[in-house]
Short mmCIF file of C-alpha atoms in Angstrom, two decimals:
data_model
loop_
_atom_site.label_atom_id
_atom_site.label_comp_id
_atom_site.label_asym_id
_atom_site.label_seq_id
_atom_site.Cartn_x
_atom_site.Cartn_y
_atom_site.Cartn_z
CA UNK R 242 0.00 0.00 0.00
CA UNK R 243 1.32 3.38 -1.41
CA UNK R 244 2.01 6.28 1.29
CA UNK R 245 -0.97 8.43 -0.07
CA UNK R 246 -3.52 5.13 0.68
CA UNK R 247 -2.18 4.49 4.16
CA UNK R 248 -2.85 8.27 4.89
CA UNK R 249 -6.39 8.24 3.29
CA UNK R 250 -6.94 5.05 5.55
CA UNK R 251 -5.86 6.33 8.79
CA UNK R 252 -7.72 9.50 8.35
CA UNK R 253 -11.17 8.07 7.35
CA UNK R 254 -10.32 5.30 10.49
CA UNK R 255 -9.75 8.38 13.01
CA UNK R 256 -12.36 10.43 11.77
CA UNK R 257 -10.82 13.41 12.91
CA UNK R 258 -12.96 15.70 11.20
CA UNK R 259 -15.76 15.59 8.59
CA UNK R 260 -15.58 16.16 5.11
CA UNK R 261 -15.54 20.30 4.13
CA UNK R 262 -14.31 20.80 7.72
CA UNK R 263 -11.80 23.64 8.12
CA UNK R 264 -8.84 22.66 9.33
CA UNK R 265 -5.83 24.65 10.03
CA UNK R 266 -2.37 23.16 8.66
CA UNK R 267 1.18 24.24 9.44
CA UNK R 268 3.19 24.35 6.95
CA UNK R 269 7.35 25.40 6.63
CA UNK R 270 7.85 24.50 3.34
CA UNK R 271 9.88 21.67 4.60
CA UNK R 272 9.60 18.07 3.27
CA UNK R 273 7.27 17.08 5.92
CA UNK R 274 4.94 20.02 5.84
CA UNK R 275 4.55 20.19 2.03
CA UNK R 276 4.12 16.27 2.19
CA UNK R 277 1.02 16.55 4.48
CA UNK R 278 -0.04 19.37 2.68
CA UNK R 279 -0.21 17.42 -0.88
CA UNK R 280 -1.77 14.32 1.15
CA UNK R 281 -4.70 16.47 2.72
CA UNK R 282 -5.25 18.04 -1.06
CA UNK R 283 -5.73 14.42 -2.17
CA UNK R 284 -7.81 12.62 -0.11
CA UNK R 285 -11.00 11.13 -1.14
CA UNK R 286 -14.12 13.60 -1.69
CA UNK R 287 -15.47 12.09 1.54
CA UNK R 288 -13.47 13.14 3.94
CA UNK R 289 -11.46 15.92 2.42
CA UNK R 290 -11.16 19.11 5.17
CA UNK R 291 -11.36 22.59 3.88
CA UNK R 292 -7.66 23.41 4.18
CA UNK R 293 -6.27 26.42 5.86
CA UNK R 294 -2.20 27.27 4.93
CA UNK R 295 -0.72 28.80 8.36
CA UNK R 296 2.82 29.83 7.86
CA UNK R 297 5.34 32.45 9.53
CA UNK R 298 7.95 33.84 8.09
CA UNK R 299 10.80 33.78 11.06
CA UNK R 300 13.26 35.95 9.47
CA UNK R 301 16.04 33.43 10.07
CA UNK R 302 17.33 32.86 7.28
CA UNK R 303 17.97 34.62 3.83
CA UNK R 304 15.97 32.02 2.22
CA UNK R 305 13.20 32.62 3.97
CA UNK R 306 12.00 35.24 1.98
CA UNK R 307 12.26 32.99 -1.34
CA UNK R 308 9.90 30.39 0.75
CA UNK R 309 7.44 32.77 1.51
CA UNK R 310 7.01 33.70 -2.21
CA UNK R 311 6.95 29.94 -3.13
CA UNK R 312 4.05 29.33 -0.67
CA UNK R 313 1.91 32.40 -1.57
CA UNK R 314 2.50 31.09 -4.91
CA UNK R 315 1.17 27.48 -4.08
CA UNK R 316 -1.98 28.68 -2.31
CA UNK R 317 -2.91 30.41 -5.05
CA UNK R 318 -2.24 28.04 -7.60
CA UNK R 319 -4.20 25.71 -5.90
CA UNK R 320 -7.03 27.50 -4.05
CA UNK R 321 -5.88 27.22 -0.48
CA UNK R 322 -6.51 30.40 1.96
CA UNK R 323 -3.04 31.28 3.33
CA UNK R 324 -2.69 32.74 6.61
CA UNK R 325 0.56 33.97 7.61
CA UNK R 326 2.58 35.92 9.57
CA UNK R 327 6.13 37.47 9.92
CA UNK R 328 8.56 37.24 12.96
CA UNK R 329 10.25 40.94 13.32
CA UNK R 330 14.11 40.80 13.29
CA UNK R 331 13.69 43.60 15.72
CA UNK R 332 11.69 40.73 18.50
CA UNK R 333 14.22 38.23 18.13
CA UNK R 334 15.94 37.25 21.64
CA UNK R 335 19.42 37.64 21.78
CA UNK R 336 19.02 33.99 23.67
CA UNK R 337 16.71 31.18 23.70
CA UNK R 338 15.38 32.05 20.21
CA UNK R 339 14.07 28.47 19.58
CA UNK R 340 11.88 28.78 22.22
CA UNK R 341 10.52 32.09 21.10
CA UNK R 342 10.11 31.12 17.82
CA UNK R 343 7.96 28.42 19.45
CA UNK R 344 6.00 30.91 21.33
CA UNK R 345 5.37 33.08 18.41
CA UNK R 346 4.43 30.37 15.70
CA UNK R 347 1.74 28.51 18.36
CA UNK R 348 0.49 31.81 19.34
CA UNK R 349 -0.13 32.87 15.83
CA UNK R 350 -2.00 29.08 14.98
CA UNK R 351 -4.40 30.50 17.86
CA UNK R 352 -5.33 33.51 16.45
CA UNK R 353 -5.37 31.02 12.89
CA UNK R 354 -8.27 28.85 14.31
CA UNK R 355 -10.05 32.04 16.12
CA UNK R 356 -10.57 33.74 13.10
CA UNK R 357 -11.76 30.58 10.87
CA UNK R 358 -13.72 28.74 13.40
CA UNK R 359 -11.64 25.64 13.17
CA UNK R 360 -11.36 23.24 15.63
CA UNK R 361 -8.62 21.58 13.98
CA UNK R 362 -4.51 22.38 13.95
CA UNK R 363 -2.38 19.82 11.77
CA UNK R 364 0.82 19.47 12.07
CA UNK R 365 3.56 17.59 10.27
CA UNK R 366 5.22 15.56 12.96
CA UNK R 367 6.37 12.40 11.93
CA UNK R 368 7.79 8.46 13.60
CA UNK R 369 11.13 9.74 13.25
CA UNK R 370 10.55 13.61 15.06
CA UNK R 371 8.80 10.94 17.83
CA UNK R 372 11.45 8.84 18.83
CA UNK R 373 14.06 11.64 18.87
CA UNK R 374 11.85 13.28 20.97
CA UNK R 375 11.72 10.27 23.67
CA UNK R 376 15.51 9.84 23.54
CA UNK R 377 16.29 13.80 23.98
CA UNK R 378 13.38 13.32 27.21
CA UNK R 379 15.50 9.74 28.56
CA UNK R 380 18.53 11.84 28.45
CA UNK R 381 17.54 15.33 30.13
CA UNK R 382 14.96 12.97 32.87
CA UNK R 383 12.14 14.21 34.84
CA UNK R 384 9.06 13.20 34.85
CA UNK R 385 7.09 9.90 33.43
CA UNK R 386 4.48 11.39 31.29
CA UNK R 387 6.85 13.82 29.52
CA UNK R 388 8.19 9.95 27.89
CA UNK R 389 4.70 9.99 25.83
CA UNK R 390 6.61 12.17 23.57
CA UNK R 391 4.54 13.15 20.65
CA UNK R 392 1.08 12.68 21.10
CA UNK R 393 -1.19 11.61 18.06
CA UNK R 394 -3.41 14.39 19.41
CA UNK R 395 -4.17 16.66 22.10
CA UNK R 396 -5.90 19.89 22.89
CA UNK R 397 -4.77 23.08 21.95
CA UNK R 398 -7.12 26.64 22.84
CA UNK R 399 -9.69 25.92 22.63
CA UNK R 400 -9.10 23.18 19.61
CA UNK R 401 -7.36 19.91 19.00
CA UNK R 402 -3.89 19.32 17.54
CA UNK R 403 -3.71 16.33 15.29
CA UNK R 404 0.12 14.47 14.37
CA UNK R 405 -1.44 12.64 11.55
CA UNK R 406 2.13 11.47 10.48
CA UNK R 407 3.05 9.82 13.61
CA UNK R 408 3.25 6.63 11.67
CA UNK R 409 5.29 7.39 8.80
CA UNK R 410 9.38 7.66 9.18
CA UNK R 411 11.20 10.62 7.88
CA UNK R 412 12.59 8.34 4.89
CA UNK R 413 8.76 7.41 3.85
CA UNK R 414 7.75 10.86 3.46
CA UNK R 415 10.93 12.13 1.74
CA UNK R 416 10.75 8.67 -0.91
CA UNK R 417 6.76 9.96 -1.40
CA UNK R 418 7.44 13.63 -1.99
CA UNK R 419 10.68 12.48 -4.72
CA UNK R 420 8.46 10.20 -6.38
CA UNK R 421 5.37 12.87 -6.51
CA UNK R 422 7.31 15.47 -7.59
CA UNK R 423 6.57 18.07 -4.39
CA UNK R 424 9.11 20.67 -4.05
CA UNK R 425 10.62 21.64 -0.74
CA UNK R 426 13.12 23.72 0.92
CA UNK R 427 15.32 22.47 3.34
CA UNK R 428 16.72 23.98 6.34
CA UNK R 429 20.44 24.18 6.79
CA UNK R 430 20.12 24.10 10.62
CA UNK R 431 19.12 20.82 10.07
CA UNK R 432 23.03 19.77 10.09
CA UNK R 433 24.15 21.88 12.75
CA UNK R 434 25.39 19.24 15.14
CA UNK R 435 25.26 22.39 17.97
CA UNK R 436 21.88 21.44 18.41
CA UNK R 437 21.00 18.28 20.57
CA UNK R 438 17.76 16.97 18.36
CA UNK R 439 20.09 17.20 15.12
CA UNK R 440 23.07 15.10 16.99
CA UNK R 441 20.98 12.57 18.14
CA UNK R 442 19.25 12.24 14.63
CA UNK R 443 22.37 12.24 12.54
CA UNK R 444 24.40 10.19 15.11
CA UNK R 445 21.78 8.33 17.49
CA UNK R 446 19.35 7.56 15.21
CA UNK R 447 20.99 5.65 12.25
CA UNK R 448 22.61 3.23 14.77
CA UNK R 449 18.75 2.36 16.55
CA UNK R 450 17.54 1.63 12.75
CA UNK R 451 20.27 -0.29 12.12
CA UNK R 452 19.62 -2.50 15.22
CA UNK R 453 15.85 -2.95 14.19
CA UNK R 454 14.13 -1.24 11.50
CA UNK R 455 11.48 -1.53 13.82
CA UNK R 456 12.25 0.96 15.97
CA UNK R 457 9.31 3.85 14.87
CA UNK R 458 6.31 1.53 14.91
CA UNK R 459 8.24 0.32 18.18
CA UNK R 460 8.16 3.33 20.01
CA UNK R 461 5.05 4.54 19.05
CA UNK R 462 3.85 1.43 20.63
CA UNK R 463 5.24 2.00 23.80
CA UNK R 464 4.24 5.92 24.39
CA UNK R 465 0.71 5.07 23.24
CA UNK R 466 0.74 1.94 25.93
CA UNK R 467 2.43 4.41 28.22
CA UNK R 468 -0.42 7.68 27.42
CA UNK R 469 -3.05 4.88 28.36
CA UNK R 470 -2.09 3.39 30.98
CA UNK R 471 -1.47 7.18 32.57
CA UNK R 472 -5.21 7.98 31.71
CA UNK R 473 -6.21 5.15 33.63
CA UNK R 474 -4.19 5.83 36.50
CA UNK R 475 -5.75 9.58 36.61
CA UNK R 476 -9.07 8.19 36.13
CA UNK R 477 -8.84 5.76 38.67
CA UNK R 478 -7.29 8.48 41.42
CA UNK R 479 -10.25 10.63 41.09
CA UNK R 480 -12.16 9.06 43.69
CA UNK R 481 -9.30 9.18 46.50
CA UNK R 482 -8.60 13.24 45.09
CA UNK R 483 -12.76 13.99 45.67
CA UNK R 484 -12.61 12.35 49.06
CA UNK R 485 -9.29 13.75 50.44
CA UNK R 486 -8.55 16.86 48.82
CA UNK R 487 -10.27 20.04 49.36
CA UNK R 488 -9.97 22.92 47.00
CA UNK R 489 -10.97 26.00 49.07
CA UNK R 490 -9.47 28.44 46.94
CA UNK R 491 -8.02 28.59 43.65
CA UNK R 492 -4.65 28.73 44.97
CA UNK R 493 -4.92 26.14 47.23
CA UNK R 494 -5.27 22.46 48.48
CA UNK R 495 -5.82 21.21 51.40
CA UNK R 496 -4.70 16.51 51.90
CA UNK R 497 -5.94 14.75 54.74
CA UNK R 498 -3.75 12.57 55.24
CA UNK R 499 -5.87 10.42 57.27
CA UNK R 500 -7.40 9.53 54.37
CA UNK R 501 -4.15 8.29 52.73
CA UNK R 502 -2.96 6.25 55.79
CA UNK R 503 -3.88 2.95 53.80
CA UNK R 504 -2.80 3.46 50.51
CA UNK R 505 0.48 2.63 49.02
CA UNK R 506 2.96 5.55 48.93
CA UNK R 507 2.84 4.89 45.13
CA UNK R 508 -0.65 5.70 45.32
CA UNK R 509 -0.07 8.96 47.33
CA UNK R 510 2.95 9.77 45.03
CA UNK R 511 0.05 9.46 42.07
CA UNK R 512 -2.15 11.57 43.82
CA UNK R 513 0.40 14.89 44.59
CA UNK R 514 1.30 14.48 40.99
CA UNK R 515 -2.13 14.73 39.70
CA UNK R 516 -2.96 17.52 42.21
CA UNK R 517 0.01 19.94 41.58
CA UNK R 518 0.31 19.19 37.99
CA UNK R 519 -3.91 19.32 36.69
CA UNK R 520 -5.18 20.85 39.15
CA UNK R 521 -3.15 23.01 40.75
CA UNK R 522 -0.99 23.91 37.67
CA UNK R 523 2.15 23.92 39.68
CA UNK R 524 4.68 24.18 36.87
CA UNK R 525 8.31 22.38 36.81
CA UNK R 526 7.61 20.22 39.69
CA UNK R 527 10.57 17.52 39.55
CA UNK R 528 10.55 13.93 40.58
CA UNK R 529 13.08 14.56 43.31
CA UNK R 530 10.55 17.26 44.84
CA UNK R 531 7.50 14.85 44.60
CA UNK R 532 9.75 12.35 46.76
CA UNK R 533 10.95 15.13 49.26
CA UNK R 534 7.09 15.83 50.05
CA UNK R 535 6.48 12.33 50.02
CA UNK R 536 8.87 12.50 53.24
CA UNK R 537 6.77 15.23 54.79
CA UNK R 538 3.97 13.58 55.10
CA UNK R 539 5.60 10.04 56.25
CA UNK R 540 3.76 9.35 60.09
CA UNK R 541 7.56 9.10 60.90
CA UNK R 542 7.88 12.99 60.31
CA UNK R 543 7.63 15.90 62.45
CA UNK R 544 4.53 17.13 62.69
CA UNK R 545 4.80 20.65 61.30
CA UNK R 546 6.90 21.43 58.43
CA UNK R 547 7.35 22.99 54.93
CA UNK R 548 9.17 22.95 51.78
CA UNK R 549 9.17 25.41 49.09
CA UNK R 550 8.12 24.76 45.28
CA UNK R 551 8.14 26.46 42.28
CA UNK R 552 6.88 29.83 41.42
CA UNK R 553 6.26 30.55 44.92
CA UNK R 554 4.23 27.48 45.73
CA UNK R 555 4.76 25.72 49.52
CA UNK R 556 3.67 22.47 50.39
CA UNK R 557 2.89 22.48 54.50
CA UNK R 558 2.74 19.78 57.17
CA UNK R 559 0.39 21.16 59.67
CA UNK R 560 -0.35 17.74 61.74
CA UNK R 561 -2.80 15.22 60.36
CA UNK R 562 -2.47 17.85 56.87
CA UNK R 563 -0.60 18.55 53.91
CA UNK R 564 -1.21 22.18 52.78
CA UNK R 565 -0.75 23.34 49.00
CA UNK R 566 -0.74 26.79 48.58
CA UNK R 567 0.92 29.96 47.20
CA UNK R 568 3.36 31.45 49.91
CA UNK R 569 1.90 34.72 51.21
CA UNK R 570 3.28 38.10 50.09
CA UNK R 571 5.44 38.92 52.75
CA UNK R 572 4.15 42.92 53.71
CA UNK R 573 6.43 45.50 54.29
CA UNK R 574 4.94 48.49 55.78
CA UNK R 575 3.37 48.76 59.60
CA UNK R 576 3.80 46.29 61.77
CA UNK R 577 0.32 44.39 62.93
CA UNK R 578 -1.63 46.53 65.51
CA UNK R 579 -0.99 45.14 68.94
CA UNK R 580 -3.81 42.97 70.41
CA UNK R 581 -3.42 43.65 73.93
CA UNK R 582 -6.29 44.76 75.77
CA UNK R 583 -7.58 45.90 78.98
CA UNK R 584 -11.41 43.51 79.53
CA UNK R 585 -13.95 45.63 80.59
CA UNK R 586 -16.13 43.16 82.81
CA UNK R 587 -19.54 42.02 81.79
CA UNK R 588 -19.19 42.84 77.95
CA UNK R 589 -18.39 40.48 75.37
CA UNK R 590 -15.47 40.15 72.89
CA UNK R 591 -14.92 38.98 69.59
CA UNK R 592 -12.20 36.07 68.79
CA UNK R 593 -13.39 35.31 65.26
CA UNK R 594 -16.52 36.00 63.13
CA UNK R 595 -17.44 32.59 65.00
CA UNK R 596 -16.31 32.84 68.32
CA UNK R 597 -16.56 35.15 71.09
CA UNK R 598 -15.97 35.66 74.89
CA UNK R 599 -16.74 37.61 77.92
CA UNK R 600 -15.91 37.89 81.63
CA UNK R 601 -19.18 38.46 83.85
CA UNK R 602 -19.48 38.66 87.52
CA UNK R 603 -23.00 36.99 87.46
CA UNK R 604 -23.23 33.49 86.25
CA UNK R 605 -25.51 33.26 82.95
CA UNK R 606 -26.95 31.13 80.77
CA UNK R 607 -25.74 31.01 77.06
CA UNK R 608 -26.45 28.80 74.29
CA UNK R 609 -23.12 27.03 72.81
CA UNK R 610 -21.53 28.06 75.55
CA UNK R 611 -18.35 26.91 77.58
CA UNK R 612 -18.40 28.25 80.84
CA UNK R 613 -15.02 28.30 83.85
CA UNK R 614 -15.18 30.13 87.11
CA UNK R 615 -12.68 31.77 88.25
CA UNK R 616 -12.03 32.83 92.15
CA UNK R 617 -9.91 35.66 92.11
CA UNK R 618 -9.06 38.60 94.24
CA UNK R 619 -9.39 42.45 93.81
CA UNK R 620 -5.87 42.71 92.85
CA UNK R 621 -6.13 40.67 90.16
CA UNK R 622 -8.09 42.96 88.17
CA UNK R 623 -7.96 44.46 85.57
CA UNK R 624 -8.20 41.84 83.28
CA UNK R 625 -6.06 41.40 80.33
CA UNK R 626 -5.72 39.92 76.74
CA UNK R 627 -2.37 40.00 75.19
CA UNK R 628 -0.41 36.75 72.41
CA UNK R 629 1.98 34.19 74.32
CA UNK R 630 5.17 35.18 75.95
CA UNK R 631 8.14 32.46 76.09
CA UNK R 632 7.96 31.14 79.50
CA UNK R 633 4.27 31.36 79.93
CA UNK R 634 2.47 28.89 82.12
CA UNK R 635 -1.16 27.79 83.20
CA UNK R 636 -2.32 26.16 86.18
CA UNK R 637 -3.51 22.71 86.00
CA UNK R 638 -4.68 22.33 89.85
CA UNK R 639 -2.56 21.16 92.47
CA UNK R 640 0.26 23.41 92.46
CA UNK R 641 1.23 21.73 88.86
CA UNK R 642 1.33 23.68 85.81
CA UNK R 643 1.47 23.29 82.10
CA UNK R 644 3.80 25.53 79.61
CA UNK R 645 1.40 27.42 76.80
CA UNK R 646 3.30 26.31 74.24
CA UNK R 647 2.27 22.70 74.99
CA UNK R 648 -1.32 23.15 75.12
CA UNK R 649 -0.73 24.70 71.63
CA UNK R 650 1.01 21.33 70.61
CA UNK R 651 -1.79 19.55 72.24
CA UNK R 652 -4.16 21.18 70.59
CA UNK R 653 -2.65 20.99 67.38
CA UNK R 654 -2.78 24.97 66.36
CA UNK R 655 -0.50 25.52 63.23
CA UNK R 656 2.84 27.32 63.88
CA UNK R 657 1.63 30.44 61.84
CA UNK R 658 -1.14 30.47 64.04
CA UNK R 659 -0.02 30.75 67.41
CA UNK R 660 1.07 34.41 67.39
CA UNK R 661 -2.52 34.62 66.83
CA UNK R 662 -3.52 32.79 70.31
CA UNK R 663 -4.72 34.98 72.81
CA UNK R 664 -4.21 34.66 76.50
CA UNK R 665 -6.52 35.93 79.24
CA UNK R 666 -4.15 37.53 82.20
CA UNK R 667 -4.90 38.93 85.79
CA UNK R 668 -3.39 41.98 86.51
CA UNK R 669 0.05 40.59 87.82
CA UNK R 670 0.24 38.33 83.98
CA UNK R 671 -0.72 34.97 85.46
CA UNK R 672 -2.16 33.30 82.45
CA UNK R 673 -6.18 32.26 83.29
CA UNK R 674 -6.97 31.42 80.21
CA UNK R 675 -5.57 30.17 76.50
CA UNK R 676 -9.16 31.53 74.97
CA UNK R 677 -10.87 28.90 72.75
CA UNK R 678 -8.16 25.74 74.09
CA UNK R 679 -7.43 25.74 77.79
CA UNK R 680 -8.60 27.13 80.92
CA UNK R 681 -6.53 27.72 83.90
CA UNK R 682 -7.78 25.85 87.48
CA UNK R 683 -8.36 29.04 89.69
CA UNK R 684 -10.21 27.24 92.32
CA UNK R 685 -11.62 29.49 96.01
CA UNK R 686 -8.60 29.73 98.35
CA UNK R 687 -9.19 32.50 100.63
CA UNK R 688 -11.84 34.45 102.09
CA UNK R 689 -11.00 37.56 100.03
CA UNK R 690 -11.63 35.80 96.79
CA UNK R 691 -15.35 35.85 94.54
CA UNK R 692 -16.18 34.11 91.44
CA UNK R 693 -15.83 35.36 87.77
CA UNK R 694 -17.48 33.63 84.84
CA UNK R 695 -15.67 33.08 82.00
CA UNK R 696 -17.99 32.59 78.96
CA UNK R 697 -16.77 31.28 75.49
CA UNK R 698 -19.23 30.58 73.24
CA UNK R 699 -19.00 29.52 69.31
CA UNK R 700 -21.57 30.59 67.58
CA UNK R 701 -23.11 28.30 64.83
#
């Protein structure tokens, strides 16, 4: 079977679009591009796209501007609507112009499919741009799914970007275009050994074919095996992400690890991936970082601790939680407005927008309520609210005490929220109260004494 029958069959197979769809096909002027373009022109009636030329002009090379004739010339010879563009010499980088290049030619196939309502970008990747692709990714590591390579499709915008030459080598296309008489221009860059994708195709790559002429079909074997078993593996982590993973901002995850306990940490190792990578969108996060939060949250670890990410993520330990979030914006101005105050006696006081307190001299009465006594003298008073001090104790009853910063422990409050504790003092600082934990035992031991109530109530 001829190259222009295989290409008819896998199209009509994959149904990728309908016949008199527009689709949106880049095209160099290279072999490949001018290949795929002369296949699409000459496939059957029935499922022959519309076909939209999108081509840039990078200004790299004198020869571009003879290719950009020769295409205009083509489109018009043959009735194809050309859509192109032209790289300014004045926007090249001085470095990383590849990339940029990159940048410029995918954001200009946007604005391609925007304007003509396709939902379709070809492009001319082929077995051969696959497997170098794999070896370059084998070589620089990182992580798993980056080993898929070339993907037959995938979505782009708001479109889909088709490889419809995946299965074809390099040599096939170049033998079909001879034999059909399709002109192309080549690219000198092409032989520059200077760049890593050319040295492994002019030195890697012969020796793999030579080993098995196998290789292409080979490889493309082994990243589509690879893409599905991936898919299934995000599928199937869904469930354990909906039940342990709570998304209360955009910014933000919050993993209870309690829910994890049973699962293997190969399971867990899935489920950070899929979380900082889909939906978090953490970019560059490496397979050594995955590993060094996988130690966080071991039940071997400390309790409270936190590693940076990229781009100014953090991932947290806070107890029985692993916190994913964007590290807050550190302020530089006025420092917070000191929260020590004197209590006024028989009024209440706000914690939170849920909580609230208030010291009475009458016992009352109040729904959702916690209430302590107190039996304390008039030299005690005033009353006071002011954060921890190091050194700070409470009284647990019979002449023991317990240090503040263990009833924080106990009660689990996050280190970035314990400057945000608030103790209730007598007059001389004896702590009475860590409001909304712990209560100190102030029991009647003298005459002289009468009873406060200390009311904390949460409101619903």
């Amino acid at each position: 079977m001829d190259l222009q029958k295989q290409f008819n069959f896998i199209v009509k197979q994959k149904a990728w679009w309908q016949a008199g769809d527009a689709v949106v096909v880049a095209v160099s002027t290279g072999v490949d591009s001018m290949t795929l373009l002369y296949l699409l022109q000459h496939l059957p009636r029935a499922v022959r796209p519309k076909i939209i030329v999108a081509y840039v002009d990078h200004q790299l090379r004198q020869q571009s501007v003879e290719e950009t004739r020769y295409i205009a010339n083509y489109c018009s010879e043959h009735g194809l609507l050309l859509k192109q563009a032209v790289w300014s010499k004045d926007d090249h980088p001085t470095t990383g112009i590849e990339a940029a290049a990159r940048t410029f030619r995918y954001g200009f196939f946007e604005r391609v499919l925007k304007e003509t309502g396709s939902t379709c970008l070809l492009t001319a990747h082929h077995g051969d741009d696959l497997v170098e692709t794999v070896i370059m990714k084998l070589v620089r590591g990182g992580q798993l799914a980056s080993l898929t390579g070339i993907r037959e499709t995938r979505s782009f915008a708001d479109a889909k970007m088709i490889r419809p030459l995946l299965s074809f080598s390099k040599q096939q296309l170049e033998s079909f275009a001879q034999t059909t008489g399709i002109r192309w221009f080549e690219d000198e860059t092409n032989q520059q050994l200077a760049v890593e994708r050319n040295r492994i195709r002019h030195g890697v790559m012969p020796l793999l074919k030579a080993e098995n002429q196998q290789l292409l079909p080979h490889v493309l074997s082994y990243t589509n095996q690879l893409a599905d078993n991936l898919a299934a593996i995000e599928f199937l982590i869904q469930p354990l992400i909906r039940s342990a993973v709570g998304f209360s901002e955009k910014q933000r995850a919050e993993i209870d690890l309690d829910s994890l306990k049973d699962f293997p940490d190969s399971v867990v190792k899935c489920l950070l991936e899929e979380v900082f990578e889909h939906y978090l969108r953490i970019p560059n996060v490496s397979v050594d970082q995955l590993d060094e939060v996988l130690g966080l949250i071991q039940p071997t670890a400390r309790p409270q601790a936190k590693m940076d990410l990229e781009a100014g993520w953090q991932a947290r330990r806070v107890y029985q939680s692993l916190i994913i979030c964007k590290e807050p914006q550190k302020i530089v101005g006025k420092p917070e407005k000191d929260r020590t105050f004197m209590v006024i006696l028989d009024r209440w006081y706000s914690l939170s927008p849920s909580t609230k307190f208030g010291v009475f001299t009458a016992h009352k009465t109040v729904a959702n309520s916690k209430l302590t006594t107190f039996y304390l003298q008039d030299t005690d008073l005033p009353l006071q609210v002011r954060s921890p001090k190091a050194g700070d104790r409470l009284s647990i009853g019979h002449g023991q005490h317990q240090k503040v910063s263990r009833v924080l422990i106990n009660a689990k409050v996050p280190n970035d929220q314990r400057e945000r504790t608030l103790l209730l003092v007598n007059a001389r600082g004896t702590v009475l109260s860590v409001l909304g934990l712990k209560n100190a035992v102030v029991p009647r031991d003298s005459e002289d004494t009468r009873p406060y109530f200390l009311i904390e109530v949460r409101q619903k």
